CSV table of N, CA and C in Angstrom, one decimal:
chain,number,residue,atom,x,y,z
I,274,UNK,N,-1.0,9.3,10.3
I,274,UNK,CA,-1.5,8.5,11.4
I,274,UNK,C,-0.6,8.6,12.5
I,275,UNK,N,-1.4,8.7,14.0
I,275,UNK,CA,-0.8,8.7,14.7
I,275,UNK,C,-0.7,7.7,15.9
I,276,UNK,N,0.0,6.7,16.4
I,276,UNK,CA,-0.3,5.6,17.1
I,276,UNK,C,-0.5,6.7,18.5
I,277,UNK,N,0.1,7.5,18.7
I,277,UNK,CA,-0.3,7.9,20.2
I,277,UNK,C,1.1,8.0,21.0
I,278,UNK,N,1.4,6.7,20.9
I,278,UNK,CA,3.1,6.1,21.3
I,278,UNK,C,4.2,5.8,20.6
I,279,UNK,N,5.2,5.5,21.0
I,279,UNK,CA,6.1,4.6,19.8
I,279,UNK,C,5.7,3.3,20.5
I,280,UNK,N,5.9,3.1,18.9
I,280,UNK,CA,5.3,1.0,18.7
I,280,UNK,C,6.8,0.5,18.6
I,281,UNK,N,6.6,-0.5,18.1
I,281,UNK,CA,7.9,-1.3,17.2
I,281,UNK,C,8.3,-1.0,16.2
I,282,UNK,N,7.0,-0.1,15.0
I,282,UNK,CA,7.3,0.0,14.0
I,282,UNK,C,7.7,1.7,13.8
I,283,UNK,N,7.1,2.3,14.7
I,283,UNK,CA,7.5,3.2,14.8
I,283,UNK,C,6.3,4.3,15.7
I,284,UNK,N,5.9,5.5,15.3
I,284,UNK,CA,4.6,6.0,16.1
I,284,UNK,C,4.0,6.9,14.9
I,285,UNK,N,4.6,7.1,14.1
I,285,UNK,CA,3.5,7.7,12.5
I,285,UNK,C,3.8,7.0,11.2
I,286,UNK,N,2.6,7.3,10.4
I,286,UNK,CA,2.6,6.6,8.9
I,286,UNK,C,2.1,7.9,8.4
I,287,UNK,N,2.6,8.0,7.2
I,287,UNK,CA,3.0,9.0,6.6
I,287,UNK,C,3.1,8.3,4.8
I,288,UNK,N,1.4,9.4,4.7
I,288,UNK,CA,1.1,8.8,3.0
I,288,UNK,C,1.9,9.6,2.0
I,289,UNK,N,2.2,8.7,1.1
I,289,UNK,CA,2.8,9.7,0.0
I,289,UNK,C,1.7,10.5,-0.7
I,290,UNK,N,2.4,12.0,-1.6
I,290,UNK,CA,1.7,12.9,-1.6
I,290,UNK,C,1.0,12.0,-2.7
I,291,UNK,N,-0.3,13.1,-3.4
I,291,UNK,CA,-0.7,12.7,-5.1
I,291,UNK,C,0.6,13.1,-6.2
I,292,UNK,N,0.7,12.0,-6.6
I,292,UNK,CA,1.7,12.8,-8.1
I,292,UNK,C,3.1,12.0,-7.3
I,293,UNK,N,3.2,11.2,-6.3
I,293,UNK,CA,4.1,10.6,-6.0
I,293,UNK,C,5.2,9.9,-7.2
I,294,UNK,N,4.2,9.3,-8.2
I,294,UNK,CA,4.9,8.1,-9.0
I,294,UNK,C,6.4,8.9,-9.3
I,295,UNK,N,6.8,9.8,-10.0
I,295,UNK,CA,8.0,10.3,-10.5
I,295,UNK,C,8.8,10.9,-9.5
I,296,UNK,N,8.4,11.5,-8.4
I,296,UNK,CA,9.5,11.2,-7.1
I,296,UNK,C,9.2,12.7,-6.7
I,297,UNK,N,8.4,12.9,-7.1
I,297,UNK,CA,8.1,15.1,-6.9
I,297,UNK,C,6.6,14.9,-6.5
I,298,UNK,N,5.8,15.6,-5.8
I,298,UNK,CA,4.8,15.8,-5.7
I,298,UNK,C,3.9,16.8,-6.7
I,299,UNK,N,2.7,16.5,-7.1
I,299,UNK,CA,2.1,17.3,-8.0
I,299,UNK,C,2.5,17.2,-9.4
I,300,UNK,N,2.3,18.0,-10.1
I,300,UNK,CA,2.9,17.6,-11.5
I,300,UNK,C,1.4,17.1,-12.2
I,301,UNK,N,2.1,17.2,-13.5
I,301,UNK,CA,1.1,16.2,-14.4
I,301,UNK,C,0.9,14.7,-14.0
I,302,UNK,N,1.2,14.0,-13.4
I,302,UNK,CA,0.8,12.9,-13.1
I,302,UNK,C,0.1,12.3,-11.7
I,303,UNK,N,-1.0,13.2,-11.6
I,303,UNK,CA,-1.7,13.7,-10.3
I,303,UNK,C,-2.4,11.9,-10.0
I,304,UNK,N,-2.8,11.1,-11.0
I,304,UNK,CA,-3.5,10.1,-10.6
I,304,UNK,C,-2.1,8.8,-10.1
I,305,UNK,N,-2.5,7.9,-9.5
I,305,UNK,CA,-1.5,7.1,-8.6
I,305,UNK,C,-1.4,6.0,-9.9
I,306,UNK,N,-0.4,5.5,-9.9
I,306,UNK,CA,-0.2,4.2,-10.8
I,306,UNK,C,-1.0,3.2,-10.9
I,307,UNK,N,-1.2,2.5,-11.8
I,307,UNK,CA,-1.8,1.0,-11.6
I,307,UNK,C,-1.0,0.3,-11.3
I,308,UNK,N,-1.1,-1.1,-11.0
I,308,UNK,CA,-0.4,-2.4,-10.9
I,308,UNK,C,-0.5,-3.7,-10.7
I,309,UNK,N,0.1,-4.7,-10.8
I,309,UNK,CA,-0.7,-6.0,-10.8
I,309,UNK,C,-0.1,-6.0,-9.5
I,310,UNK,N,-0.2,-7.0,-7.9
I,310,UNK,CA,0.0,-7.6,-6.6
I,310,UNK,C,1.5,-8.7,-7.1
I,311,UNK,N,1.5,-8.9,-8.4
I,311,UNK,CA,2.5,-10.0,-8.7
I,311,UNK,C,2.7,-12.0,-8.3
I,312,UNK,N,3.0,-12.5,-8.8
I,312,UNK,CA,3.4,-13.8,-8.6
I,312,UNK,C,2.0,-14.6,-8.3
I,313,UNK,N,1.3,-14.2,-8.9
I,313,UNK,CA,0.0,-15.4,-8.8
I,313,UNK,C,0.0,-16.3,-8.8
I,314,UNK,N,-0.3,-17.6,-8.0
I,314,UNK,CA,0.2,-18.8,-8.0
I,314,UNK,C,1.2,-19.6,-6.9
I,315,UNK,N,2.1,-18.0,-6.3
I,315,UNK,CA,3.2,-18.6,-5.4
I,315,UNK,C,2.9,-17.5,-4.1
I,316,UNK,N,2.2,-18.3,-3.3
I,316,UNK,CA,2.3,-17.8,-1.9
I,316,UNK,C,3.5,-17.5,-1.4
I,317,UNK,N,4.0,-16.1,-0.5
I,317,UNK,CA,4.8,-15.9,-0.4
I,317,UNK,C,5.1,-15.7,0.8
I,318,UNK,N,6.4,-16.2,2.2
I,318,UNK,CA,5.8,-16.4,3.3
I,318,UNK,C,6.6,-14.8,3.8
I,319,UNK,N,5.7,-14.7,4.6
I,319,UNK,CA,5.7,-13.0,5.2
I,319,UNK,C,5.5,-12.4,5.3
I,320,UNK,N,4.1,-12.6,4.5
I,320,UNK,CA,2.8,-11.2,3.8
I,320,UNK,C,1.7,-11.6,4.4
I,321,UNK,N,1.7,-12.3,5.4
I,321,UNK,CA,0.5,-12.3,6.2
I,321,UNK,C,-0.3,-11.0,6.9
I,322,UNK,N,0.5,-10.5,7.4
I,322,UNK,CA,0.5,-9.2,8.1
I,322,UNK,C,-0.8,-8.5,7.8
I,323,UNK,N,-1.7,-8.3,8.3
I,323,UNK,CA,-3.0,-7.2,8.5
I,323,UNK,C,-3.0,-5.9,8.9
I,324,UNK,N,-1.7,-6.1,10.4
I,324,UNK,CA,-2.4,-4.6,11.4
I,324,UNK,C,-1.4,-3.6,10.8
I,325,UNK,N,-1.8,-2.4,11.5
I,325,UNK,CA,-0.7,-1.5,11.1
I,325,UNK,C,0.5,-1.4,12.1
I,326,UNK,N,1.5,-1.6,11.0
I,326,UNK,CA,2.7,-1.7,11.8
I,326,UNK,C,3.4,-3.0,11.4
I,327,UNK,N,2.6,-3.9,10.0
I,327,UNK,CA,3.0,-4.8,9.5
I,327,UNK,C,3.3,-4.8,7.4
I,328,UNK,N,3.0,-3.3,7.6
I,328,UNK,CA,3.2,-3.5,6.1
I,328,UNK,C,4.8,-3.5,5.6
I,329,UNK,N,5.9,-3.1,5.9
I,329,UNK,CA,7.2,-2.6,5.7
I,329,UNK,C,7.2,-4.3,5.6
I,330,UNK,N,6.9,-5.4,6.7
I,330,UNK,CA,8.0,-6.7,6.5
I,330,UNK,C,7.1,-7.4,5.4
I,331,UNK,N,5.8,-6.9,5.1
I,331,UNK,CA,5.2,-7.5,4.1
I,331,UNK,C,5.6,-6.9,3.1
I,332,UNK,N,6.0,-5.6,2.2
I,332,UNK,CA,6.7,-5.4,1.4
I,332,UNK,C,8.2,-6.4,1.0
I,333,UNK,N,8.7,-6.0,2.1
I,333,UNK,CA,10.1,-6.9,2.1
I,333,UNK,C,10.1,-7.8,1.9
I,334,UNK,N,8.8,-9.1,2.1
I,334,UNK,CA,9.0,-10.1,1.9
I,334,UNK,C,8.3,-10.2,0.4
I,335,UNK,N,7.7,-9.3,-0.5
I,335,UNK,CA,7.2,-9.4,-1.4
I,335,UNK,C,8.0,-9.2,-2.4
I,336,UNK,N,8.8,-8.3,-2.2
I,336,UNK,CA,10.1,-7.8,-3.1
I,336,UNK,C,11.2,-8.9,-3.5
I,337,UNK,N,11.3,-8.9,-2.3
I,337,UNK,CA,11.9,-10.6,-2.1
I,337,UNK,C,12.0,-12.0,-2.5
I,338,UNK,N,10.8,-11.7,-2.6
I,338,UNK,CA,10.5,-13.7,-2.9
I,338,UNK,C,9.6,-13.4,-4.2
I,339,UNK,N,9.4,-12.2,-5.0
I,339,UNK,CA,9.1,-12.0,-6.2
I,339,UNK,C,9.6,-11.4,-7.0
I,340,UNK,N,10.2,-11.5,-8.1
I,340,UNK,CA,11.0,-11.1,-8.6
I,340,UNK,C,10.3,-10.2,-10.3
I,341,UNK,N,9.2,-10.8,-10.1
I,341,UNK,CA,8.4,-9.5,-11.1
I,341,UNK,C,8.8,-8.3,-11.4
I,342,UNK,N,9.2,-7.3,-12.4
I,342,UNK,CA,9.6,-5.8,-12.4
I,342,UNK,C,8.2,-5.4,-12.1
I,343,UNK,N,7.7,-4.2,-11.9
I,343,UNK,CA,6.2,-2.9,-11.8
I,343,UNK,C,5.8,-3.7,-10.9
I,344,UNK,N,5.8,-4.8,-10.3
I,344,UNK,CA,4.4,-4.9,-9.2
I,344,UNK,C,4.5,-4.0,-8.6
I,345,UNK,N,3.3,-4.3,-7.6
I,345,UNK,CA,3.1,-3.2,-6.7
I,345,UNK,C,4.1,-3.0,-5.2
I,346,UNK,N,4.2,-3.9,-4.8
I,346,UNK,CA,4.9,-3.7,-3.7
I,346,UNK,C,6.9,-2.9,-4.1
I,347,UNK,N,6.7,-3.2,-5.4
I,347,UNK,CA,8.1,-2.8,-6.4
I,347,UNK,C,7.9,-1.5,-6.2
I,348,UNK,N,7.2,-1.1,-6.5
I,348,UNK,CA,6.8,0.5,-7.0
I,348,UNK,C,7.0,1.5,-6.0
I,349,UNK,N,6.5,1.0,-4.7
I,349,UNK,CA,6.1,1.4,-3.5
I,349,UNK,C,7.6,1.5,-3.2
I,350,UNK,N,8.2,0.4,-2.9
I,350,UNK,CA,9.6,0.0,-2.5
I,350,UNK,C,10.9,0.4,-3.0
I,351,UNK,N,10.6,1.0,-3.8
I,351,UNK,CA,11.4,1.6,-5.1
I,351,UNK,C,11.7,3.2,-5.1
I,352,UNK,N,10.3,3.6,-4.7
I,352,UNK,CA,10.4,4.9,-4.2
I,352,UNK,C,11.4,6.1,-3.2
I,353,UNK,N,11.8,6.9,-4.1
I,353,UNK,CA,12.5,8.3,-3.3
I,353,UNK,C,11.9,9.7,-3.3
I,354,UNK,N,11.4,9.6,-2.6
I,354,UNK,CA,10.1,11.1,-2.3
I,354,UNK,C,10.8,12.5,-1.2
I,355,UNK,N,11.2,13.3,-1.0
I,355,UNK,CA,11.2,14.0,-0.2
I,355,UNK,C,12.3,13.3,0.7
I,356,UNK,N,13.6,12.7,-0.3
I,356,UNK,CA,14.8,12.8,0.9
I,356,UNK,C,14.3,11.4,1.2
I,357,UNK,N,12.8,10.3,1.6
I,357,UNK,CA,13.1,9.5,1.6
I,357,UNK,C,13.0,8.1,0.9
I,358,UNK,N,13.5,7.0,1.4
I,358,UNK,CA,13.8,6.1,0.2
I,358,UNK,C,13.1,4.9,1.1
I,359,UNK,N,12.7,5.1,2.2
I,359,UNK,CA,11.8,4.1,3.1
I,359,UNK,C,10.4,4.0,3.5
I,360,UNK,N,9.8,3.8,1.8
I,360,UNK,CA,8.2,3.4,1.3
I,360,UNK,C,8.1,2.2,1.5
I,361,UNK,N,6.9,1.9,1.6
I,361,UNK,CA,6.3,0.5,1.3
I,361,UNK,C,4.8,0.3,0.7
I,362,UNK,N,4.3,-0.7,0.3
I,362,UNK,CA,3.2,-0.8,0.2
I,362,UNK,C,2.0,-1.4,2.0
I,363,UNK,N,1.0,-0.6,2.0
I,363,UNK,CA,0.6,-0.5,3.4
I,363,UNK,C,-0.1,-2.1,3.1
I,364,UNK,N,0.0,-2.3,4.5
I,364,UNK,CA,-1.0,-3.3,5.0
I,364,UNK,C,-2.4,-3.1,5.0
I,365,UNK,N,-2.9,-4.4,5.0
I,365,UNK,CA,-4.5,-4.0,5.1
I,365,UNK,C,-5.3,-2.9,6.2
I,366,UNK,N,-4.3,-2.8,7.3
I,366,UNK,CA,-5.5,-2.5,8.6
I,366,UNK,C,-4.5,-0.9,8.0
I,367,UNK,N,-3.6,-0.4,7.6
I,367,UNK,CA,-2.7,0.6,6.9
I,367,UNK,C,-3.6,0.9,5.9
I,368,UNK,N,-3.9,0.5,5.1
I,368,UNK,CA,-4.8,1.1,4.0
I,368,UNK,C,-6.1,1.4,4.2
I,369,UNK,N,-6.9,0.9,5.8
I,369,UNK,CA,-7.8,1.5,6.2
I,369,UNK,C,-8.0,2.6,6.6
I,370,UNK,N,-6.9,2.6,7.3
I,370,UNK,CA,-6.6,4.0,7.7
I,370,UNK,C,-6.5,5.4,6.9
I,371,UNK,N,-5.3,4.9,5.5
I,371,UNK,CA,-5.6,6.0,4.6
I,371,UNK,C,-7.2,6.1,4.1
I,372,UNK,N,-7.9,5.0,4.0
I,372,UNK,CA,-9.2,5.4,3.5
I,372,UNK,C,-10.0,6.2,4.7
I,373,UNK,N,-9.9,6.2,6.0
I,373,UNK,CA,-10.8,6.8,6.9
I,373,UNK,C,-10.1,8.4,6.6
I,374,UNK,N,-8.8,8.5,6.1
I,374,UNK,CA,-8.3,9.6,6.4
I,374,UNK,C,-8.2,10.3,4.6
I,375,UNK,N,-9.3,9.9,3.5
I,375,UNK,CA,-9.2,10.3,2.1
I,375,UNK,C,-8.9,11.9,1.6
I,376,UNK,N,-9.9,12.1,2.8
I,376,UNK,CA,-10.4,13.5,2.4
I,376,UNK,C,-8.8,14.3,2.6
I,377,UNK,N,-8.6,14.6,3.5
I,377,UNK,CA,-7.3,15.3,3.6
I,377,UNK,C,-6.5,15.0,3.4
I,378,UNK,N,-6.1,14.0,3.0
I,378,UNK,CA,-5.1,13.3,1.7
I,378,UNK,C,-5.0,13.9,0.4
I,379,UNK,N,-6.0,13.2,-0.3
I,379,UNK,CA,-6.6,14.0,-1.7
I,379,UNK,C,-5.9,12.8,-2.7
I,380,UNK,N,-6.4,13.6,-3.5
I,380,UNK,CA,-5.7,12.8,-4.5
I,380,UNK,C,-5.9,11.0,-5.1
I,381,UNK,N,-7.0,10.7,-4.2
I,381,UNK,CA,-6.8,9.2,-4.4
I,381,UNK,C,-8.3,8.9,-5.2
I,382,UNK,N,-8.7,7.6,-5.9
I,382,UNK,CA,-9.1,7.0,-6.8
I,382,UNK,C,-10.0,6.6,-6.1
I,383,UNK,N,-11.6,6.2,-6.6
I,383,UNK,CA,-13.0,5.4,-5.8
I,383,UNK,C,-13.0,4.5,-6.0
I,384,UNK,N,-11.7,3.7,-6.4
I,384,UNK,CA,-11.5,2.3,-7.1
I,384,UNK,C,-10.7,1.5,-5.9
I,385,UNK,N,-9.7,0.2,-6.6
I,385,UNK,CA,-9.2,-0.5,-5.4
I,385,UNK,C,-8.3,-0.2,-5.3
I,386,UNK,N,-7.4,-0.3,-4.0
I,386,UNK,CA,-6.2,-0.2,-3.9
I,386,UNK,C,-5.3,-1.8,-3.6
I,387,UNK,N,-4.1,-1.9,-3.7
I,387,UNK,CA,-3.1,-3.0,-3.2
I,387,UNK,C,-2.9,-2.8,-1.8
I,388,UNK,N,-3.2,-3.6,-0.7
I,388,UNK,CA,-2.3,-3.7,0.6
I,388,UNK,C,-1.4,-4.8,0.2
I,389,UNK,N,-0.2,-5.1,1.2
I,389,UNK,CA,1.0,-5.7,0.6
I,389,UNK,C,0.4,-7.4,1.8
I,390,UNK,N,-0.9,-7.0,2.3
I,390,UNK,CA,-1.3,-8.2,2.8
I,390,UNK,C,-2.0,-9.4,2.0
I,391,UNK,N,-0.7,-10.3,1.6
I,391,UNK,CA,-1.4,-11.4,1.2
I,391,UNK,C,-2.7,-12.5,2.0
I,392,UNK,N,-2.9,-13.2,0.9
I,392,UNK,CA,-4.5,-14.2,1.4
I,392,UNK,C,-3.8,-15.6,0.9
I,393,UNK,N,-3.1,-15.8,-0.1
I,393,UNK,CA,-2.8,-16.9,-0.5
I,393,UNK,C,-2.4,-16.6,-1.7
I,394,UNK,N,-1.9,-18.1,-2.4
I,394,UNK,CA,-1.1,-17.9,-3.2
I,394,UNK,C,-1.8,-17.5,-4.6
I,395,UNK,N,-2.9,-16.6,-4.1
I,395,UNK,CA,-3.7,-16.2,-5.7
I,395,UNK,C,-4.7,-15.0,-5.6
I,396,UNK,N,-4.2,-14.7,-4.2
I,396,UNK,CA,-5.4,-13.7,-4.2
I,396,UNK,C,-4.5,-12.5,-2.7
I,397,UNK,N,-4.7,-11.2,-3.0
I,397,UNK,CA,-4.0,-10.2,-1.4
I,397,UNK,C,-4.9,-9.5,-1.1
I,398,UNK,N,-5.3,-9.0,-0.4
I,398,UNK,CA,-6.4,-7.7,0.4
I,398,UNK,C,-6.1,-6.8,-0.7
I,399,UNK,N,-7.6,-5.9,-1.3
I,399,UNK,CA,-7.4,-4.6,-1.6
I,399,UNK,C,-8.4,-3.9,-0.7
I,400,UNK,N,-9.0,-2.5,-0.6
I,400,UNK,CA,-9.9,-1.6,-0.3
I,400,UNK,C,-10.2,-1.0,-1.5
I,401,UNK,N,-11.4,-1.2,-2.0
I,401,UNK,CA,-12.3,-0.1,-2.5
I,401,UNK,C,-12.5,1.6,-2.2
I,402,UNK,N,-12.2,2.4,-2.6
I,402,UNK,CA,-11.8,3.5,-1.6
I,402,UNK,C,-13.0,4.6,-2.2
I,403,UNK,N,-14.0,3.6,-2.7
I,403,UNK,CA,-15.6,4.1,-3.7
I,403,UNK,C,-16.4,3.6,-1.9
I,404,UNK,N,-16.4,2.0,-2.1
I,404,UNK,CA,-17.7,1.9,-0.9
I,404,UNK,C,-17.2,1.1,0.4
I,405,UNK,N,-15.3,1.2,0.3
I,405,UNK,CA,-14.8,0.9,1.7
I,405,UNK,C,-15.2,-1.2,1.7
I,406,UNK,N,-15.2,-1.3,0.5
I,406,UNK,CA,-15.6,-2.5,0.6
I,406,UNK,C,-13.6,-3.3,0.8
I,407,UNK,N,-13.5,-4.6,1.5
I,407,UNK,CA,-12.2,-4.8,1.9
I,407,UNK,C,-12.0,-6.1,0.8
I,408,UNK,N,-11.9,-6.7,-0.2
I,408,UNK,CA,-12.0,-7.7,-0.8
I,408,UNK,C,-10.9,-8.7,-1.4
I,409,UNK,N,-11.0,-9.6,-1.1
I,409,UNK,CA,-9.7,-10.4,-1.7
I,409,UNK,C,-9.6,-10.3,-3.4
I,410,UNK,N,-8.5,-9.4,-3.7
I,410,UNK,CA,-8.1,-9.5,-5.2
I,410,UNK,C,-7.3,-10.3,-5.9
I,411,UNK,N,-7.6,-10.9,-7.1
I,411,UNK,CA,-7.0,-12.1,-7.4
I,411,UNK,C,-5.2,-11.0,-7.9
I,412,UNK,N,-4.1,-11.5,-8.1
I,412,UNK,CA,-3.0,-10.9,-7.8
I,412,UNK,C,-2.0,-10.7,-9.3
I,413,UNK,N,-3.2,-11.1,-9.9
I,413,UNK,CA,-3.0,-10.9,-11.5
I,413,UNK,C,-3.8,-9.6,-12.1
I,414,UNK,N,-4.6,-8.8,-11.3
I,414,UNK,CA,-5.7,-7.6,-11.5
I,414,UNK,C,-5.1,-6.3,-11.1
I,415,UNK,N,-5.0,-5.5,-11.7
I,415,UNK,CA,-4.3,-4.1,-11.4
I,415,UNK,C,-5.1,-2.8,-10.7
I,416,UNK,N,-4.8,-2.6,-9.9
I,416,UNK,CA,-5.2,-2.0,-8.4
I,416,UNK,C,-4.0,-0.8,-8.1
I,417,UNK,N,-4.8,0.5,-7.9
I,417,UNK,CA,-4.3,1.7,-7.9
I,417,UNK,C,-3.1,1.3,-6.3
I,418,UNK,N,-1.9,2.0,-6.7
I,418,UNK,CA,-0.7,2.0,-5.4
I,418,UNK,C,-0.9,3.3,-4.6
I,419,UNK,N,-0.9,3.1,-3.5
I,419,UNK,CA,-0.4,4.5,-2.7
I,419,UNK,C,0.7,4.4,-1.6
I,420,UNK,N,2.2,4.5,-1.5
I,420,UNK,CA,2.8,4.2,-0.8
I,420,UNK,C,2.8,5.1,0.2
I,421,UNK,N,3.5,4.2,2.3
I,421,UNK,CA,3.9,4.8,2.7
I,421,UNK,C,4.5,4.9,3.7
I,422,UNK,N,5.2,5.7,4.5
I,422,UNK,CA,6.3,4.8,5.5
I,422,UNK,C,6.0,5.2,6.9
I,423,UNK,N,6.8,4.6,7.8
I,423,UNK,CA,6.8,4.9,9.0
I,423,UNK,C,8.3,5.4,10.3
I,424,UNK,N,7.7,6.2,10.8
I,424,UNK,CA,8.6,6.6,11.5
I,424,UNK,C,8.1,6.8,13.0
């Protein structure tokens, strides 16, 4: 993705490849991880964030104020791909984007994905990346990751 300009957050997002999870692209592990959103129950403050250019502080604060191992925003955040170590899990209006942009991507699932935009303390945005449907998922339900960062 390209903002056009530099923003605050930066001026590109940049998806990780398929076969990300183990830190190489491709490989036998071509499908993207599952994972649960984490901490069901405890709203967490700083995951509000929708647009793009808000997923990195919504990771941070997810990482942060949950302390779950595998969730999703873990996974994402955790990641060292190609030299870099500055993933996240995307925001809502961020994971639309990867869905407008599937095809030349590759590699991704018709199922839901995790944005790191929470709804409350029991439910975060995913995308359907089958019928683009945008739906609040409860945060205990496991939902395909795709991380990615910005510069």
């Amino acid at each position: 993705y390209d903002a056009g300009s530099v923003q605050p957050w930066g001026r590109y997002l940049e998806v990780a490849c398929a076969g990300w999870s183990d830190g190489i692209c491709g490989g036998n592990d071509m499908t993207d991880p599952r994972s649960v959103w984490g901490c069901y129950g405890t709203q967490i403050t700083g995951t509000g964030g929708t647009l793009i250019g808000t997923g990195k502080q919504n990771t941070t604060a997810i990482v942060g104020g949950c302390s779950t191992s595998g969730i999703a925003a873990r996974l994402a955040n955790d990641l060292t791909l190609g030299g870099q170590s500055d993933w996240f899990l995307p925001s809502k209006d961020e994971l639309n984007q990867i869905f407008a942009e599937q095809i030349r991507i590759g590699g991704l699932s018709i199922n839901d994905y995790w944005s790191s935009s929470e709804i409350d303390a029991s439910a975060a945005w995913s995308v359907n990346f089958g019928d683009h449907n945008q739906d609040p998922g409860l945060k205990y339900f496991s939902a395909y990751v795709r991380p990615v960062r910005s510069f």
